[in-house]
Short mmCIF file of C-alpha atoms in Angstrom, two decimals:
data_model
loop_
_atom_site.label_atom_id
_atom_site.label_comp_id
_atom_site.label_asym_id
_atom_site.label_seq_id
_atom_site.Cartn_x
_atom_site.Cartn_y
_atom_site.Cartn_z
CA UNK A 1 -0.01 -0.04 -0.03
CA UNK A 2 1.12 3.49 -0.73
CA UNK A 3 -0.11 6.58 1.25
CA UNK A 4 -0.28 9.74 -0.73
CA UNK A 5 -1.32 13.41 0.26
CA UNK A 6 -2.77 15.45 -2.42
CA UNK A 7 -3.14 19.32 -1.74
CA UNK A 8 -6.18 20.67 -3.43
CA UNK A 9 -5.29 24.35 -3.52
CA UNK A 10 -2.39 26.75 -2.40
CA UNK A 11 -4.95 29.12 -0.57
CA UNK A 12 -6.64 26.28 1.39
CA UNK A 13 -5.67 23.76 3.95
CA UNK A 14 -7.76 21.27 2.32
CA UNK A 15 -6.19 17.94 1.11
CA UNK A 16 -6.80 14.36 0.04
CA UNK A 17 -5.17 11.50 1.93
CA UNK A 18 -4.97 8.34 -0.08
CA UNK A 19 -4.48 4.82 0.58
CA UNK A 20 -3.37 3.24 -2.63
CA UNK A 21 -3.33 -0.56 -3.46
CA UNK A 22 -0.20 -1.48 -5.36
CA UNK A 23 -0.32 -5.16 -5.35
CA UNK A 24 -1.23 -5.62 -9.00
CA UNK A 25 0.56 -3.07 -11.24
CA UNK A 26 -1.89 -3.51 -14.23
CA UNK A 27 -5.02 -3.47 -12.14
CA UNK A 28 -7.53 -0.73 -11.81
CA UNK A 29 -9.85 -0.36 -8.69
CA UNK A 30 -13.05 1.39 -7.84
CA UNK A 31 -12.39 4.50 -5.65
CA UNK A 32 -14.02 6.00 -2.63
CA UNK A 33 -13.67 9.41 -0.92
CA UNK A 34 -14.60 9.46 2.87
CA UNK A 35 -15.87 12.87 4.03
CA UNK A 36 -15.76 12.71 7.81
CA UNK A 37 -17.63 14.68 10.36
CA UNK A 38 -16.59 16.85 13.19
CA UNK A 39 -18.98 19.53 13.31
CA UNK A 40 -17.06 21.69 10.80
CA UNK A 41 -14.63 22.48 13.29
CA UNK A 42 -12.14 19.42 12.87
CA UNK A 43 -12.20 15.84 11.41
CA UNK A 44 -11.46 12.84 13.51
CA UNK A 45 -8.55 11.68 11.32
CA UNK A 46 -8.19 8.19 13.15
CA UNK A 47 -11.91 7.43 12.39
CA UNK A 48 -11.36 8.75 8.77
CA UNK A 49 -8.36 6.60 8.19
CA UNK A 50 -10.17 3.46 9.73
CA UNK A 51 -13.22 4.03 7.32
CA UNK A 52 -10.85 4.46 4.31
CA UNK A 53 -9.02 1.30 5.26
CA UNK A 54 -12.21 -0.65 5.71
CA UNK A 55 -13.04 0.11 2.07
CA UNK A 56 -9.52 -0.46 1.00
CA UNK A 57 -9.90 -4.06 2.33
CA UNK A 58 -12.88 -4.39 0.04
CA UNK A 59 -10.71 -3.47 -3.02
CA UNK A 60 -11.15 0.16 -3.32
CA UNK A 61 -8.49 2.86 -3.85
CA UNK A 62 -9.56 4.79 -0.68
CA UNK A 63 -9.12 8.47 0.28
CA UNK A 64 -10.43 10.84 2.95
CA UNK A 65 -10.96 14.61 2.58
CA UNK A 66 -9.62 17.09 4.94
CA UNK A 67 -11.97 20.02 4.11
CA UNK A 68 -12.03 23.51 5.18
CA UNK A 69 -13.21 24.34 8.76
CA UNK A 70 -15.01 27.34 10.41
CA UNK A 71 -12.38 29.74 11.47
CA UNK A 72 -10.52 29.18 8.13
CA UNK A 73 -13.41 30.62 5.81
CA UNK A 74 -16.27 32.96 6.93
CA UNK A 75 -19.02 31.80 6.37
CA UNK A 76 -17.59 28.25 5.54
CA UNK A 77 -20.17 26.94 3.19
CA UNK A 78 -19.87 26.24 0.21
CA UNK A 79 -16.15 25.96 0.45
CA UNK A 80 -16.00 22.30 1.63
CA UNK A 81 -18.55 21.30 -1.39
CA UNK A 82 -16.24 23.04 -3.82
CA UNK A 83 -13.30 21.17 -2.24
CA UNK A 84 -15.20 17.82 -2.69
CA UNK A 85 -15.87 18.74 -6.29
CA UNK A 86 -12.07 19.32 -6.94
CA UNK A 87 -11.37 16.09 -5.14
CA UNK A 88 -13.54 13.92 -7.54
CA UNK A 89 -11.90 15.90 -10.41
CA UNK A 90 -8.38 15.14 -8.98
CA UNK A 91 -9.22 11.51 -8.85
CA UNK A 92 -10.33 11.47 -12.51
CA UNK A 93 -7.07 13.49 -13.43
CA UNK A 94 -4.76 11.04 -11.77
CA UNK A 95 -6.83 7.83 -12.58
CA UNK A 96 -4.01 6.12 -14.34
CA UNK A 97 -1.26 6.93 -11.85
CA UNK A 98 -3.60 6.02 -8.89
CA UNK A 99 -4.89 2.85 -10.45
CA UNK A 100 -8.51 3.68 -10.33
CA UNK A 101 -11.57 3.36 -12.55
CA UNK A 102 -12.61 6.99 -13.31
CA UNK A 103 -16.21 5.65 -13.81
CA UNK A 104 -16.52 4.16 -10.49
CA UNK A 105 -15.99 6.81 -7.90
CA UNK A 106 -18.14 6.71 -4.75
CA UNK A 107 -18.31 9.33 -2.25
CA UNK A 108 -19.31 8.61 1.39
CA UNK A 109 -19.99 11.29 3.99
CA UNK A 110 -20.63 11.04 7.88
CA UNK A 111 -22.45 13.54 10.13
CA UNK A 112 -21.49 17.16 8.71
CA UNK A 113 -19.42 15.06 6.01
CA UNK A 114 -22.72 13.85 4.97
CA UNK A 115 -24.05 17.28 4.66
CA UNK A 116 -21.19 18.17 2.31
CA UNK A 117 -21.74 14.96 0.33
CA UNK A 118 -25.51 15.54 0.08
CA UNK A 119 -24.98 19.15 -1.05
CA UNK A 120 -22.56 17.97 -3.75
CA UNK A 121 -25.03 15.29 -4.87
CA UNK A 122 -27.50 18.07 -5.38
CA UNK A 123 -25.19 20.26 -7.28
CA UNK A 124 -22.62 18.35 -9.16
CA UNK A 125 -24.41 19.04 -12.39
CA UNK A 126 -24.93 22.89 -11.68
CA UNK A 127 -23.15 25.65 -13.33
CA UNK A 128 -22.63 27.48 -9.99
CA UNK A 129 -20.59 24.61 -8.43
CA UNK A 130 -18.56 23.88 -11.49
CA UNK A 131 -17.65 27.61 -11.93
CA UNK A 132 -16.52 27.66 -8.39
CA UNK A 133 -14.45 24.53 -8.46
CA UNK A 134 -13.18 25.09 -12.17
CA UNK A 135 -14.55 21.81 -13.31
CA UNK A 136 -17.26 20.40 -15.60
CA UNK A 137 -19.95 17.99 -14.62
CA UNK A 138 -18.14 15.33 -16.48
CA UNK A 139 -15.28 15.88 -14.13
CA UNK A 140 -17.06 15.35 -10.93
CA UNK A 141 -20.16 13.14 -11.40
CA UNK A 142 -19.87 10.39 -8.74
CA UNK A 143 -21.30 6.82 -9.41
CA UNK A 144 -23.14 6.90 -6.15
CA UNK A 145 -23.18 8.27 -2.54
CA UNK A 146 -23.20 6.95 0.74
CA UNK A 147 -24.58 9.03 3.69
CA UNK A 148 -24.03 7.95 7.34
CA UNK A 149 -26.11 9.77 10.07
CA UNK A 150 -25.93 12.79 7.89
CA UNK A 151 -26.73 16.46 8.71
CA UNK A 152 -29.16 17.67 6.09
CA UNK A 153 -30.86 20.81 7.02
CA UNK A 154 -30.82 23.15 9.76
CA UNK A 155 -34.62 22.80 9.87
CA UNK A 156 -34.31 19.21 11.15
CA UNK A 157 -32.62 20.11 14.35
CA UNK A 158 -28.90 20.59 13.90
CA UNK A 159 -27.25 22.97 14.64
CA UNK A 160 -29.48 24.40 17.38
CA UNK A 161 -27.21 27.29 18.09
CA UNK A 162 -27.97 30.42 15.79
CA UNK A 163 -24.36 31.59 16.23
CA UNK A 164 -23.01 28.18 14.89
CA UNK A 165 -25.29 28.41 11.85
CA UNK A 166 -24.06 31.96 11.20
CA UNK A 167 -20.55 30.45 10.90
CA UNK A 168 -21.78 27.91 8.29
CA UNK A 169 -23.80 30.33 6.14
CA UNK A 170 -25.49 33.60 5.91
CA UNK A 171 -28.48 32.10 4.08
CA UNK A 172 -29.72 28.86 5.59
CA UNK A 173 -32.01 28.13 2.51
CA UNK A 174 -28.81 27.53 0.43
CA UNK A 175 -27.74 24.60 2.75
CA UNK A 176 -30.99 22.81 3.07
CA UNK A 177 -29.87 19.60 1.13
CA UNK A 178 -33.23 18.16 1.09
CA UNK A 179 -34.79 21.18 -0.69
CA UNK A 180 -31.99 20.98 -3.49
CA UNK A 181 -32.44 17.41 -4.67
CA UNK A 182 -32.90 17.14 -8.53
CA UNK A 183 -33.34 14.24 -11.03
CA UNK A 184 -29.59 14.51 -11.55
CA UNK A 185 -28.77 13.09 -8.15
CA UNK A 186 -26.93 9.94 -8.26
CA UNK A 187 -28.01 6.63 -6.50
CA UNK A 188 -28.07 7.42 -2.72
CA UNK A 189 -27.41 4.98 0.17
CA UNK A 190 -28.34 6.34 3.65
CA UNK A 191 -28.04 4.78 7.12
CA UNK A 192 -28.81 6.29 10.42
CA UNK A 193 -29.96 5.12 14.17
CA UNK A 194 -33.39 6.20 15.18
CA UNK A 195 -32.07 7.17 18.52
CA UNK A 196 -29.35 9.54 17.31
CA UNK A 197 -29.34 12.16 20.21
CA UNK A 198 -27.39 14.72 18.34
CA UNK A 199 -28.49 14.91 14.65
CA UNK A 200 -32.00 13.80 14.59
CA UNK A 201 -33.15 10.94 12.26
CA UNK A 202 -35.46 13.35 10.48
CA UNK A 203 -32.50 14.59 8.60
CA UNK A 204 -32.02 11.41 6.79
CA UNK A 205 -35.62 10.83 6.36
CA UNK A 206 -36.03 14.21 4.82
CA UNK A 207 -33.35 13.47 2.30
CA UNK A 208 -34.51 9.84 1.58
CA UNK A 209 -38.06 11.27 0.86
CA UNK A 210 -36.76 14.07 -1.36
CA UNK A 211 -34.58 11.63 -3.39
CA UNK A 212 -37.48 9.16 -3.96
CA UNK A 213 -39.76 12.00 -4.84
CA UNK A 214 -37.28 12.76 -7.79
CA UNK A 215 -36.86 9.26 -8.98
CA UNK A 216 -33.42 8.80 -7.43
CA UNK A 217 -32.15 5.11 -6.67
CA UNK A 218 -32.39 5.23 -3.09
CA UNK A 219 -31.83 2.82 -0.13
CA UNK A 220 -32.53 3.87 3.55
CA UNK A 221 -31.55 1.89 6.58
CA UNK A 222 -32.87 3.11 10.19
CA UNK A 223 -31.21 1.04 12.79
CA UNK A 224 -33.35 1.12 16.06
CA UNK A 225 -30.50 2.07 18.50
CA UNK A 226 -27.21 3.70 18.61
CA UNK A 227 -25.49 7.14 19.45
CA UNK A 228 -24.06 9.57 16.91
CA UNK A 229 -20.72 9.13 15.26
CA UNK A 230 -20.59 5.17 14.96
CA UNK A 231 -18.39 5.26 11.86
CA UNK A 232 -17.83 1.42 11.16
CA UNK A 233 -19.96 0.61 14.46
CA UNK A 234 -17.52 -2.05 15.31
CA UNK A 235 -14.51 -2.50 17.75
CA UNK A 236 -12.35 -0.58 15.34
CA UNK A 237 -13.98 2.78 15.62
CA UNK A 238 -15.65 2.27 19.03
CA UNK A 239 -14.89 5.44 20.79
CA UNK A 240 -16.95 4.81 24.03
CA UNK A 241 -18.96 2.08 25.53
CA UNK A 242 -22.12 1.32 23.47
CA UNK A 243 -20.52 2.22 20.09
CA UNK A 244 -19.36 -1.45 19.16
CA UNK A 245 -22.77 -2.37 17.79
CA UNK A 246 -22.76 -5.70 15.53
CA UNK A 247 -26.26 -4.97 14.30
CA UNK A 248 -25.48 -1.28 13.01
CA UNK A 249 -22.15 -2.58 11.63
CA UNK A 250 -24.11 -4.37 8.94
CA UNK A 251 -24.38 -1.05 7.18
CA UNK A 252 -21.07 -1.56 5.36
CA UNK A 253 -21.86 -5.03 3.77
CA UNK A 254 -25.38 -3.65 2.94
CA UNK A 255 -23.77 -0.69 1.29
CA UNK A 256 -21.31 -3.06 -0.58
CA UNK A 257 -24.01 -5.19 -1.83
CA UNK A 258 -26.24 -2.26 -2.99
CA UNK A 259 -23.12 -0.81 -4.94
CA UNK A 260 -22.60 -4.23 -6.52
CA UNK A 261 -26.41 -4.22 -7.72
CA UNK A 262 -25.80 -0.97 -9.38
CA UNK A 263 -23.77 -2.46 -12.13
#
């Protein structure tokens, strides 16, 4: 395995961290970009790496995105969405060198990372996002997206602090991902726990409902129990008692099976 770091822009601290399979020099692999959570103030890098390595073990060229945080840009959004667009374009640009299939790029977001990915899914075909990222829709179209316990809209209960929301945007309507879904959205897999005490399950439900209403291939799993921030939901990413949950951990094989059915 080769670890790489790809800086996205000279005027940003955003970068892609990659974990590249190098066991078969002539092979090409599907690719995945993990967009971790962290309330837009940080990312849990160990958790992001664990998620990337779990997908690497499934045969993916795996990356995680360190996007811009509040304090680095004001208001923050849409900068992380633009950085994700630039990341997908970078994978296509380096597809041969990084041994990946440019037609098989998946993006997976967790918590506020899910917010970034949901907004990206809504906007990858738009002129506005591509102008900001200096890309084309062909450069950045993902094959599918995966959302884990995602933030979707401030109207669904996160964040609750107006001062925090003001750091994210000066126009909340522009970050309500459920209201921005279009028929261009790519197949979408969502998982969440019904008892999430931080980001209410209504976020995931709103996005799934909007996706289905627009004819988007959508799969939703609502597990009955579990706190926020479960990541793999197994012993590898368990960060406190009650976060090693074998039932919830089924999300990963379910997502893998779903992706295989898209072929």
